[in-house]
Tab-separated table of C-alpha atoms in Angstrom:
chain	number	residue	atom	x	y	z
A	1	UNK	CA	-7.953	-111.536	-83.864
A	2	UNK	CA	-7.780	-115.205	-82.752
A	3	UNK	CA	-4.454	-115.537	-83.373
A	4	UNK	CA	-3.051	-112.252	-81.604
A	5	UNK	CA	-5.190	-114.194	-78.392
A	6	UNK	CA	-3.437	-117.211	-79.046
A	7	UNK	CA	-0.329	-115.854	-78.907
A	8	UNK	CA	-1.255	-113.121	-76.030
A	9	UNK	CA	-2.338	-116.177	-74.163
A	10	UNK	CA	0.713	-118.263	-75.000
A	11	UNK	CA	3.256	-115.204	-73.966
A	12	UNK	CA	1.293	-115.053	-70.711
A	13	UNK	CA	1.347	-118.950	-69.927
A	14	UNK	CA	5.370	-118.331	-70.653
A	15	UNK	CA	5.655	-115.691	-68.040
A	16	UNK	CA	3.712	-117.596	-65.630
A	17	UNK	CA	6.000	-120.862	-65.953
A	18	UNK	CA	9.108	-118.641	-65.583
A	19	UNK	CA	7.758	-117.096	-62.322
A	20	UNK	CA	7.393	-120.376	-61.030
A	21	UNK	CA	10.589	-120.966	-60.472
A	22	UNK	CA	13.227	-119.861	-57.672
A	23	UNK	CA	15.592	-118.503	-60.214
A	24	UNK	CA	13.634	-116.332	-62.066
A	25	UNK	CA	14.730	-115.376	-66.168
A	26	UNK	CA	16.113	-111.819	-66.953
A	27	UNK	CA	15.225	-110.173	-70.281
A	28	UNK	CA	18.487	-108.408	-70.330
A	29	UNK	CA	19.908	-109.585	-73.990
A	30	UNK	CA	23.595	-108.777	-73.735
A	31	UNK	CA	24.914	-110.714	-71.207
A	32	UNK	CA	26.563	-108.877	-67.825
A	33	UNK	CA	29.762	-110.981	-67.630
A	34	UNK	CA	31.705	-114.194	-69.112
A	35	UNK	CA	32.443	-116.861	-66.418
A	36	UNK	CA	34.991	-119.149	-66.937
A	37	UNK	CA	34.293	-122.552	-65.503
A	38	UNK	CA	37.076	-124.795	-64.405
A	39	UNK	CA	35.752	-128.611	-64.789
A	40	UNK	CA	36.619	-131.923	-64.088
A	41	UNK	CA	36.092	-133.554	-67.673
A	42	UNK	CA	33.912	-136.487	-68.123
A	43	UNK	CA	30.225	-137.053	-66.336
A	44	UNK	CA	31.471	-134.657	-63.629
A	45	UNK	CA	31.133	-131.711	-66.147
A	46	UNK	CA	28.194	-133.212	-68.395
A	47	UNK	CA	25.914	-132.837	-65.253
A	48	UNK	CA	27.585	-129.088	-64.253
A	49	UNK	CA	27.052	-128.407	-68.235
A	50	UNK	CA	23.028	-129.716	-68.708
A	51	UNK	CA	22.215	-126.570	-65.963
A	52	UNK	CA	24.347	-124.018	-68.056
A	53	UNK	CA	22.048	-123.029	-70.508
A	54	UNK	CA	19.346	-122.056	-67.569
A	55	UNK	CA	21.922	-120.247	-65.290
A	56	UNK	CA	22.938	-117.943	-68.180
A	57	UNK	CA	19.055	-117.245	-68.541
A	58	UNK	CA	18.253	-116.539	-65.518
A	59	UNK	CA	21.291	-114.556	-64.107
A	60	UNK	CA	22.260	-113.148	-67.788
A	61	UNK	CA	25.722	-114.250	-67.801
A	62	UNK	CA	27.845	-116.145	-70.277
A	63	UNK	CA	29.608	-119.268	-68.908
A	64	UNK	CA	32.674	-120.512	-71.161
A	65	UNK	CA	33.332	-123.718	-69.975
A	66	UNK	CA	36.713	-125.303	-69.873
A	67	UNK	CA	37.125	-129.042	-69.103
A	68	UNK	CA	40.552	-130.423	-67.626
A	69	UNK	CA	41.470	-133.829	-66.666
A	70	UNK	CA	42.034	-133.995	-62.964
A	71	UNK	CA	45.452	-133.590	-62.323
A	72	UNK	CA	45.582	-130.901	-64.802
A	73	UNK	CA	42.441	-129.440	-62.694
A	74	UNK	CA	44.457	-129.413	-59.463
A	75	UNK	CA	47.405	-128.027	-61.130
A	76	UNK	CA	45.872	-125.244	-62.959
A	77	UNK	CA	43.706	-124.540	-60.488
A	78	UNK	CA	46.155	-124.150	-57.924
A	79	UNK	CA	49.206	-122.577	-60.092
A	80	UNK	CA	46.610	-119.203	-60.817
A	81	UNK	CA	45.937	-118.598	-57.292
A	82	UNK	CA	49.090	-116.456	-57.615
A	83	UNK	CA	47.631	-114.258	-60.466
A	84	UNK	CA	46.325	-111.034	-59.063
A	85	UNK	CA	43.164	-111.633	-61.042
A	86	UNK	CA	42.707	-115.211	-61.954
A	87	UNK	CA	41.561	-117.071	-65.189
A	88	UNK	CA	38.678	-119.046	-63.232
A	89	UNK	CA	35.367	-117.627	-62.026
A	90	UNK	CA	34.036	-121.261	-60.624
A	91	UNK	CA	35.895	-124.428	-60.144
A	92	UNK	CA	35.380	-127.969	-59.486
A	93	UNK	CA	37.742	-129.310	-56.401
A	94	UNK	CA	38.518	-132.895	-55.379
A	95	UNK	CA	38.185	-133.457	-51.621
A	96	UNK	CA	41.785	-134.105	-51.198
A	97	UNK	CA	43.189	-130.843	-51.843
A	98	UNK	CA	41.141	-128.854	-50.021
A	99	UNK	CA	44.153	-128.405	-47.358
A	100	UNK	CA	46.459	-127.298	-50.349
A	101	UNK	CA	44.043	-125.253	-51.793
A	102	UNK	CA	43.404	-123.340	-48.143
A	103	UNK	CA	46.836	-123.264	-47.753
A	104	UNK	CA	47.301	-121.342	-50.735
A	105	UNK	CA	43.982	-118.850	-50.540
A	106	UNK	CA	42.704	-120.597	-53.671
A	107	UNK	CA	38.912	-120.387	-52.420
A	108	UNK	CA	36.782	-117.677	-51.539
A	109	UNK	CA	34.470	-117.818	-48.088
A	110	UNK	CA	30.968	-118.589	-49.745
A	111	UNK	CA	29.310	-116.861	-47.273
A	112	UNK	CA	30.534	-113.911	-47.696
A	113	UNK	CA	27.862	-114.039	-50.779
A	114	UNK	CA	25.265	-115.412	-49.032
A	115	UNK	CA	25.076	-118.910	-49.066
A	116	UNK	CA	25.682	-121.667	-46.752
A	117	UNK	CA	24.922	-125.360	-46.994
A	118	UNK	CA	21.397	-126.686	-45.759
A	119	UNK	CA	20.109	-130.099	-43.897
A	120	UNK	CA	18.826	-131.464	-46.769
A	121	UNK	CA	22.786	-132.436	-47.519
A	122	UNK	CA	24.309	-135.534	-45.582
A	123	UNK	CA	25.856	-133.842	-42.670
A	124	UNK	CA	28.857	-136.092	-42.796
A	125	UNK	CA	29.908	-134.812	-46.796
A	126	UNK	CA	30.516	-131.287	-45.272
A	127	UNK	CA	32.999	-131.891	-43.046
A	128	UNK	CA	35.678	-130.851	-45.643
A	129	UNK	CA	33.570	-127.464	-46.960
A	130	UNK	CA	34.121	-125.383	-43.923
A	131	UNK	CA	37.165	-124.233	-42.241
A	132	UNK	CA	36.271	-122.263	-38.926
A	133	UNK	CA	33.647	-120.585	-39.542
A	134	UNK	CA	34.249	-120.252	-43.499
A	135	UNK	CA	32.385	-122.023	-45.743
A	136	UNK	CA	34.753	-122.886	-48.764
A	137	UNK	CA	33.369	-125.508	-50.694
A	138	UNK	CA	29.990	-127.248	-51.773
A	139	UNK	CA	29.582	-131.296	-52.318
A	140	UNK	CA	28.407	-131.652	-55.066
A	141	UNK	CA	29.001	-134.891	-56.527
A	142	UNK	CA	28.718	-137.576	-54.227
A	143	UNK	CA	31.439	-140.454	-55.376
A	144	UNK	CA	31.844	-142.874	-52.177
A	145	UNK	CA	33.212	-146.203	-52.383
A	146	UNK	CA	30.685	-149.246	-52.048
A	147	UNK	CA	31.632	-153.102	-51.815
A	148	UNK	CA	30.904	-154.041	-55.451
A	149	UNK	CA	30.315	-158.020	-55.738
A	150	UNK	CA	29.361	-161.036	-58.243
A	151	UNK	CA	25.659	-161.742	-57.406
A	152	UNK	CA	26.143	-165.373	-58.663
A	153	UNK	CA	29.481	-166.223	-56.628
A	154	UNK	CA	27.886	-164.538	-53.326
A	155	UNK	CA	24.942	-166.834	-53.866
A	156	UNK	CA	26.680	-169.980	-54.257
A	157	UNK	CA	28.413	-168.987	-51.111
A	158	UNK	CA	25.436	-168.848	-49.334
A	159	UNK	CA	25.177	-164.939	-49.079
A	160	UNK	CA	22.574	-162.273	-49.553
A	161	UNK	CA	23.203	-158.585	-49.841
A	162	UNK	CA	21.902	-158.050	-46.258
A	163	UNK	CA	24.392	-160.599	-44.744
A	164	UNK	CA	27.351	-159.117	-46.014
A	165	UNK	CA	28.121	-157.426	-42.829
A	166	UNK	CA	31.637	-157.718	-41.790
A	167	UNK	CA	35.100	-158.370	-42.972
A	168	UNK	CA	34.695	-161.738	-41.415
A	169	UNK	CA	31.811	-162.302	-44.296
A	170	UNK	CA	33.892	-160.702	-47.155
A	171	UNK	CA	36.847	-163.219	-46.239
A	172	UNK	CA	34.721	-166.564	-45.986
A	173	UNK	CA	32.813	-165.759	-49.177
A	174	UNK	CA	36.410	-165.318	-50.939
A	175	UNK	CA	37.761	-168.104	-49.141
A	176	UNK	CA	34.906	-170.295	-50.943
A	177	UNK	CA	35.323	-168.609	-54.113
A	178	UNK	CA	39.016	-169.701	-53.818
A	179	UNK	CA	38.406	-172.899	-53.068
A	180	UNK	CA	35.663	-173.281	-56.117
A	181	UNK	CA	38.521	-172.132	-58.715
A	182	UNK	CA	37.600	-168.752	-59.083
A	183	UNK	CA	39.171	-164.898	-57.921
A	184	UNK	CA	37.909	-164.123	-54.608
A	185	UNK	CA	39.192	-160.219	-53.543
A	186	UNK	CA	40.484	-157.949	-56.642
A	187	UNK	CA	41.969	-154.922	-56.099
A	188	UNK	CA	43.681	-152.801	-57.982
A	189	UNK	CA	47.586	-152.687	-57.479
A	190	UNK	CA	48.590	-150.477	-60.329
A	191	UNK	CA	49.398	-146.831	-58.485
A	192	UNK	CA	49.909	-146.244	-54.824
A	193	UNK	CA	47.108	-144.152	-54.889
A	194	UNK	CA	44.898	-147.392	-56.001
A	195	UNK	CA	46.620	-149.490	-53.510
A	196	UNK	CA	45.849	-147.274	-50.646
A	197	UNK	CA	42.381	-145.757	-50.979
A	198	UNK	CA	41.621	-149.888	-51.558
A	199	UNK	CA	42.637	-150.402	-48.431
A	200	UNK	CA	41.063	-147.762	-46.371
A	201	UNK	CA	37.793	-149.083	-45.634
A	202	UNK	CA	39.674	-152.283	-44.399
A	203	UNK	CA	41.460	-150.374	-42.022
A	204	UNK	CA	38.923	-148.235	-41.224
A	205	UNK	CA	36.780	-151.853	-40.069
A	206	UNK	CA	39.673	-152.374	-37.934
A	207	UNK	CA	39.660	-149.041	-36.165
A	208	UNK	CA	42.694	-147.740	-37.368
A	209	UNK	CA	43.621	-144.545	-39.687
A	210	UNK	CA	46.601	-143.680	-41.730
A	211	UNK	CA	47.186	-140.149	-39.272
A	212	UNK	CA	45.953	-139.345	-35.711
A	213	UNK	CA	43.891	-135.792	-34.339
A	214	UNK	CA	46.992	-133.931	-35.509
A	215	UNK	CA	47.929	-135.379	-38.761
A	216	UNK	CA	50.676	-137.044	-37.824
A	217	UNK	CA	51.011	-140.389	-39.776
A	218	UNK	CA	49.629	-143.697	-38.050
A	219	UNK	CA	51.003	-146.729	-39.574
A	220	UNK	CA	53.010	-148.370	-37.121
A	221	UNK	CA	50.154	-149.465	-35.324
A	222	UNK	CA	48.078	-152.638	-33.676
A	223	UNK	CA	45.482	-151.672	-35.892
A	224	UNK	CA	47.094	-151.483	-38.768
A	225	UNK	CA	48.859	-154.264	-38.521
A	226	UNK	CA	45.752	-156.027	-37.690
A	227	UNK	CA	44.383	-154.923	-41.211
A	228	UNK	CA	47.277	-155.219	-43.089
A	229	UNK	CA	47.192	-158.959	-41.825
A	230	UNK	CA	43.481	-159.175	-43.013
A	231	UNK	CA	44.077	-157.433	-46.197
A	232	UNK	CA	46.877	-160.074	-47.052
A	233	UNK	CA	44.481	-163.256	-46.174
A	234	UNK	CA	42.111	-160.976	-48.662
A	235	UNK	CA	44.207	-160.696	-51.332
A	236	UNK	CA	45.018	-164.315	-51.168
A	237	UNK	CA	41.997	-165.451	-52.193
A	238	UNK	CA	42.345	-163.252	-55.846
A	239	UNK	CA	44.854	-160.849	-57.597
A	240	UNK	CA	45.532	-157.303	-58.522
A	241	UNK	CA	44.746	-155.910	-61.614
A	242	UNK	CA	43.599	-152.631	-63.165
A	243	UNK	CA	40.365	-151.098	-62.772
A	244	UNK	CA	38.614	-152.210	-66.661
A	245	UNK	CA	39.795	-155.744	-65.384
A	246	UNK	CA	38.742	-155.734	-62.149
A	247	UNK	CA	34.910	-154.847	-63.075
A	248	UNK	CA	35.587	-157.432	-65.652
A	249	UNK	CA	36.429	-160.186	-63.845
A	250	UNK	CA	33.156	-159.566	-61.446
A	251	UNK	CA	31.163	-159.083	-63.873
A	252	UNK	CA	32.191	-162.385	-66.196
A	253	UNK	CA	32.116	-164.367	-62.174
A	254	UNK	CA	35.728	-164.991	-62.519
A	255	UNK	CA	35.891	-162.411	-59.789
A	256	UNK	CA	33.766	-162.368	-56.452
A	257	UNK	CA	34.197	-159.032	-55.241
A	258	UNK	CA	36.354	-155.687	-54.825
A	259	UNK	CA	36.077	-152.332	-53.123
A	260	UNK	CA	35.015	-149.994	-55.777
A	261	UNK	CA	32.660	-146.814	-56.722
A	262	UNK	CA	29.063	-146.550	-57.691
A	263	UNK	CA	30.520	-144.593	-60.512
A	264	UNK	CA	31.787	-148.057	-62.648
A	265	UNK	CA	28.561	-149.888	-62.361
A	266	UNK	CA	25.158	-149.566	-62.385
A	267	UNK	CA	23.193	-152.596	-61.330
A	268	UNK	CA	19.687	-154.050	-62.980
A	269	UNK	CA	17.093	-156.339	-61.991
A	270	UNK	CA	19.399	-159.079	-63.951
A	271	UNK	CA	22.769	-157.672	-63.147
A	272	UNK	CA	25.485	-160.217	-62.269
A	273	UNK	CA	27.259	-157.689	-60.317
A	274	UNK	CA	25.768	-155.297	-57.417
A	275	UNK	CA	27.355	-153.165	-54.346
A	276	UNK	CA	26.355	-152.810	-50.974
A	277	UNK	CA	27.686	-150.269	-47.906
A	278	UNK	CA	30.308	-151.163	-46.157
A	279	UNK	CA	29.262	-151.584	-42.734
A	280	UNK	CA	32.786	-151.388	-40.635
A	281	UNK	CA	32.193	-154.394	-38.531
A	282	UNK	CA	35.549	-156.382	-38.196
A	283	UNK	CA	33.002	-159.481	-37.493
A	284	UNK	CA	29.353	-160.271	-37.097
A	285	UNK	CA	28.859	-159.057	-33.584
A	286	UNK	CA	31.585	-156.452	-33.861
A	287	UNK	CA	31.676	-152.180	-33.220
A	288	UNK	CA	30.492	-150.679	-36.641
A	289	UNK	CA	33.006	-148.019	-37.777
A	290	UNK	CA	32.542	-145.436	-40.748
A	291	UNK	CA	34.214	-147.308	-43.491
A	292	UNK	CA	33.487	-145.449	-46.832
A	293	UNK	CA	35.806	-143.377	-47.882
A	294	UNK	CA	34.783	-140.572	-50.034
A	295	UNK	CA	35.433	-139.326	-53.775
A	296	UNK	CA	33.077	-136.944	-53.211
A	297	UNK	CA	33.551	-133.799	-56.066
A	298	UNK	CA	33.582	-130.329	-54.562
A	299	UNK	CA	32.587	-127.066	-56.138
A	300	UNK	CA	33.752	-123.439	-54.818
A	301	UNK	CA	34.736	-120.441	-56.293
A	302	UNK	CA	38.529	-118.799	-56.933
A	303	UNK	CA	39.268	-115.761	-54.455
A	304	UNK	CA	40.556	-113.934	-57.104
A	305	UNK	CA	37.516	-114.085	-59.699
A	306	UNK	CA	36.209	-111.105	-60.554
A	307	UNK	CA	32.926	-112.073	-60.330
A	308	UNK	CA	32.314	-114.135	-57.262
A	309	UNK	CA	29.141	-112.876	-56.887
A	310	UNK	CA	28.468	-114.722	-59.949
A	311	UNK	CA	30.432	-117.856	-59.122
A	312	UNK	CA	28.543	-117.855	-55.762
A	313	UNK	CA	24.714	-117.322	-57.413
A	314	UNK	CA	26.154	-120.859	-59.227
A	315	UNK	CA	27.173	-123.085	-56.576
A	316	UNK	CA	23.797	-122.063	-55.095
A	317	UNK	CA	21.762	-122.498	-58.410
A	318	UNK	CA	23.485	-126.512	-59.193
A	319	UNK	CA	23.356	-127.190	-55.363
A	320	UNK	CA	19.694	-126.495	-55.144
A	321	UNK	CA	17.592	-129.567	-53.996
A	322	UNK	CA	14.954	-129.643	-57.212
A	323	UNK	CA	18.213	-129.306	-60.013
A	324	UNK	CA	19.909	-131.774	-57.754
A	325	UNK	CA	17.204	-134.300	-58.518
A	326	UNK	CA	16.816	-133.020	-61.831
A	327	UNK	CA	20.660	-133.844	-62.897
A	328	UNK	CA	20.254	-137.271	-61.503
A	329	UNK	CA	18.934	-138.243	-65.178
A	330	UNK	CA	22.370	-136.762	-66.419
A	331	UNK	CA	24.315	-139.084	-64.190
A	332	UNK	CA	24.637	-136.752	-60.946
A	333	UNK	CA	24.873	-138.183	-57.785
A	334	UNK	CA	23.502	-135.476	-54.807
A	335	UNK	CA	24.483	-135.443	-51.427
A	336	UNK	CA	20.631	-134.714	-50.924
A	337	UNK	CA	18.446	-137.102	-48.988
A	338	UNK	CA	15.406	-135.406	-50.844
A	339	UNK	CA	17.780	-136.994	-54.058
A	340	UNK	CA	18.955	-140.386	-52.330
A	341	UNK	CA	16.621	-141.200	-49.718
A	342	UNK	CA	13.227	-139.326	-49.419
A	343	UNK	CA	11.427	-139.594	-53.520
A	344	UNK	CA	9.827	-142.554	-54.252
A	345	UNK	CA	9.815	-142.012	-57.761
A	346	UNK	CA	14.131	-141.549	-57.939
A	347	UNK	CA	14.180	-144.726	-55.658
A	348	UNK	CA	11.601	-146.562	-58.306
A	349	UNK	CA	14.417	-145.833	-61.151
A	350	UNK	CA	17.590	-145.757	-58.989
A	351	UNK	CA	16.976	-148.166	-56.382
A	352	UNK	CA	20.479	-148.388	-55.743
A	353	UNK	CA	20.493	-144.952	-54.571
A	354	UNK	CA	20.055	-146.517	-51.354
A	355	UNK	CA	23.273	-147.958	-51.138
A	356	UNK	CA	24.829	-144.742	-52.191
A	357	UNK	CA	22.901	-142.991	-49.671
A	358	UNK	CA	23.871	-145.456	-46.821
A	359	UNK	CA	27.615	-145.356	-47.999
A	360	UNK	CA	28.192	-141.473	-47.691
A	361	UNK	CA	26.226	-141.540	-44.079
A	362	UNK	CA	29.255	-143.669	-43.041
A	363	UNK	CA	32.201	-142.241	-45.277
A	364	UNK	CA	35.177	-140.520	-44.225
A	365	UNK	CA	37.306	-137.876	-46.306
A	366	UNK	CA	41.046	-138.904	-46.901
A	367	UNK	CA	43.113	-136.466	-44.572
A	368	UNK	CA	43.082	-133.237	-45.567
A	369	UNK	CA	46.565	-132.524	-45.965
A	370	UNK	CA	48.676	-130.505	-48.142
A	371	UNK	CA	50.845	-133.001	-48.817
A	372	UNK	CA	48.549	-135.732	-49.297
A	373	UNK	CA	49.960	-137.194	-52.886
A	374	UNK	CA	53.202	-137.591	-50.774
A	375	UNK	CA	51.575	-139.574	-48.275
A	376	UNK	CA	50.206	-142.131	-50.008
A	377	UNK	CA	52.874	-142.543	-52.327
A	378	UNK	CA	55.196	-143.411	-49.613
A	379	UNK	CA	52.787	-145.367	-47.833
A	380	UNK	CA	51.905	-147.315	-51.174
A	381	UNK	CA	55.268	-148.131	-52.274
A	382	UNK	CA	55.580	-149.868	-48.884
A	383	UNK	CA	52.822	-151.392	-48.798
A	384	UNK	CA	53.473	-153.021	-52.316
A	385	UNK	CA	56.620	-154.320	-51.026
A	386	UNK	CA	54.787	-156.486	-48.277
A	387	UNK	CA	52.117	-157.718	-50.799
A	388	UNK	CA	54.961	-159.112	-52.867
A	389	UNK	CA	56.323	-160.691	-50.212
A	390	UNK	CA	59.389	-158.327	-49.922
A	391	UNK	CA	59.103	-157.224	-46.182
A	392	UNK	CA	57.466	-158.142	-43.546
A	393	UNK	CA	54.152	-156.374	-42.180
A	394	UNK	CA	56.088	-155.626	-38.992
A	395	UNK	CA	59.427	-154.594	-41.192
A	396	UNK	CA	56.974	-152.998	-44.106
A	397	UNK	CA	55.082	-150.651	-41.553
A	398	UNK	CA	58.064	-150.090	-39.616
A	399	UNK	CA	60.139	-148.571	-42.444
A	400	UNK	CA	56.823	-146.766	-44.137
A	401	UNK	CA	56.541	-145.121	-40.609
A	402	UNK	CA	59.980	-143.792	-39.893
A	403	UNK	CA	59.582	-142.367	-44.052
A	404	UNK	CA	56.566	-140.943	-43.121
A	405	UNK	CA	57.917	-139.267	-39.804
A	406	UNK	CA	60.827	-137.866	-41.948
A	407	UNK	CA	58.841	-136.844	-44.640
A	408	UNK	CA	56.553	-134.852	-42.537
A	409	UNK	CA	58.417	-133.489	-39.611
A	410	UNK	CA	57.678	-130.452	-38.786
């Protein structure tokens, strides 16, 4: 008889958790559908993949997930738009080919099934979700590029974190590095991709952009040349290398500092590297610009799913502000100030969430463009040719313009 009350009172402690919660379980066994899941492989999917197992609880589905690297993501993706009924039921979607994606009806309107995005999220890491009055996408992951620095090297320049304000600041503390027989400025010079998105925040500080209000390419400009001059006194002071060597170099203080993601660091109380916001201040009294430029990783769902409804109920279930905090364990990075800003006790274990926080109120998506891979190859290869002394920044820019105009004339 005791036992049968144990367990009676067991089953109804069970049931009383479970109706605690927003998503509430099913007791259906056999699950209603399979969802295929199109991921970005790596931490990207282990934090989409630790909230599986409760989604197919609750909403009695089966998700099969299937992990790509990203260009084969974009591609695949992309190529079974065509199909009158596609392979994907949910999909992860990197900010940059959002514009190719709309362009091609890859994504379905999310609100058509209900959902919409909240003020909890940073208002400025929505900008590329909607389209009119559509609501396409979901950020999800919040990758944003930070000013990643030797602790020691800043230090001996006479630096703290809160007096790294400017570009003015980043060049003198290279300059000293320099001078002391060390790498001041790394950056990574192995794709044009690399060599590009490195440079945005630079001439971002400087007010300039890579396109104007209509897209059209902007690199035959004052400002740009103005940060193109900059970025050459910057990359003086060190060298390029590859990513692994980059963070190396920082981290051994053969390096003093690079623009980089949260993502390939995180600091400690003895760290000997750490990252702070870019502020977009050209110099200590200058006009702060937004600066960061955003990696952030999207999530949406395929127009022709057959189960959007499903795919929907799943962008709501991972973008929802308690498993938001919850995935932060698994290496997630929200969008959320209730994640970033507002809980004492995520801030006591991820105090650099603060940073990260700061970074993505300031950040600006790369243009949304179809033909955005293109762009920056063009650009790149031209701007390679002036760090290696080949042209000119007048000549460099000049040419890389006139491509650019060719390239995308409509």
């Amino acid at each position: 008889m005791k036992k049968t009350q144990y367990l009676a009172a067991l089953a109804f402690l069970a049931l009383g958790l479970s109706g605690c919660s927003k998503f509430s379980a099913k007791n259906n066994s056999k699950p209603l559908v399979t969802m295929n899941l199109a991921l970005r492989g790596g931490t990207y999917a282990d934090v989409v993949k630790r909230f599986v197992p409760e989604f197919e609880r609750t909403h009695n589905v089966h998700c099969n997930i299937i992990e790509f690297s990203e260009d084969d993501l974009h591609t695949k993706v992309a190529e079974n738009a065509s199909a009158e009924i596609g392979d994907y039921d949910f999909c992860m979607v990197d900010s940059s080919w959002k514009a190719e994606y709309m362009a091609k009806g890859v994504l379905a309107n999310l609100k058509d099934y209900g959902y919409d995005l909240d003020d909890d999220i940073i208002p400025a890491t929505k900008a590329v979700c909607y389209s009119g009055e559509g609501l396409y996408l979901a950020p999800y992951y919040g990758n944003v590029t930070v000013l990643l620095y030797s602790t020691l090297l800043v230090k001996e320049a006479g630096y703290t974190a809160e007096q790294l304000q400017s570009l003015e600041d980043i060049l003198e503390i290279c300059r000293f590095a320099k001078k002391r027989h060390n790498f001041g400025f790394m950056y990574r010079g192995d794709t044009e991709n690399n060599i590009v998105v490195d440079f945005l925040p630079i001439l971002l500080s400087c007010g300039g952009w890579v396109v104007d209000a209509d897209n059209r390419p902007t690199v035959n400009t004052p400002e740009f040349k103005r940060a193109m001059d900059v970025y050459l006194e910057l990359i003086e002071t060190g060298r390029a290398a590859k990513k692994d060597d980059v963070i190396a170099a920082i981290a051994n203080k053969s390096g003093t500092m690079c623009v980089g993601w949260p993502g390939w660091y995180t600091p400690t109380r003895n760290s000997s590297m750490d990252y702070v916001a870019l502020t977009g201040k050209f110099d200590k009294d200058g006009e702060p610009h937004n600066a960061n430029i955003y990696g952030v990783w999207t999530i949406g769902v395929p127009q022709n799913s057959q189960f959007k409804e499903y795919g929907a109920k799943l962008v709501e279930f991972l973008m929802d502000s308690e498993n938001q905090k919850k995935s932060i364990s698994k290496g997630g990075v929200p969008c959320r100030y209730s994640s970033l800003r507002d809980d004492p006790e995520i801030l006591k274990n991820y105090p650099e969430y603060k940073v990260v926080c700061k970074a993505l109120e300031s950040g600006v998506y790369r243009p949304t463009m179809v033909r955005w891979n293109d762009f920056y190859t063009i650009l790149g290869k031209r701007m390679r040719m002036i760090f290696d002394g080949e042209r000119s920044v007048e000549a460099g820019l000049k040419e890389a313009q006139a491509e650019l105009d060719a390239a995308f004339a409509e």
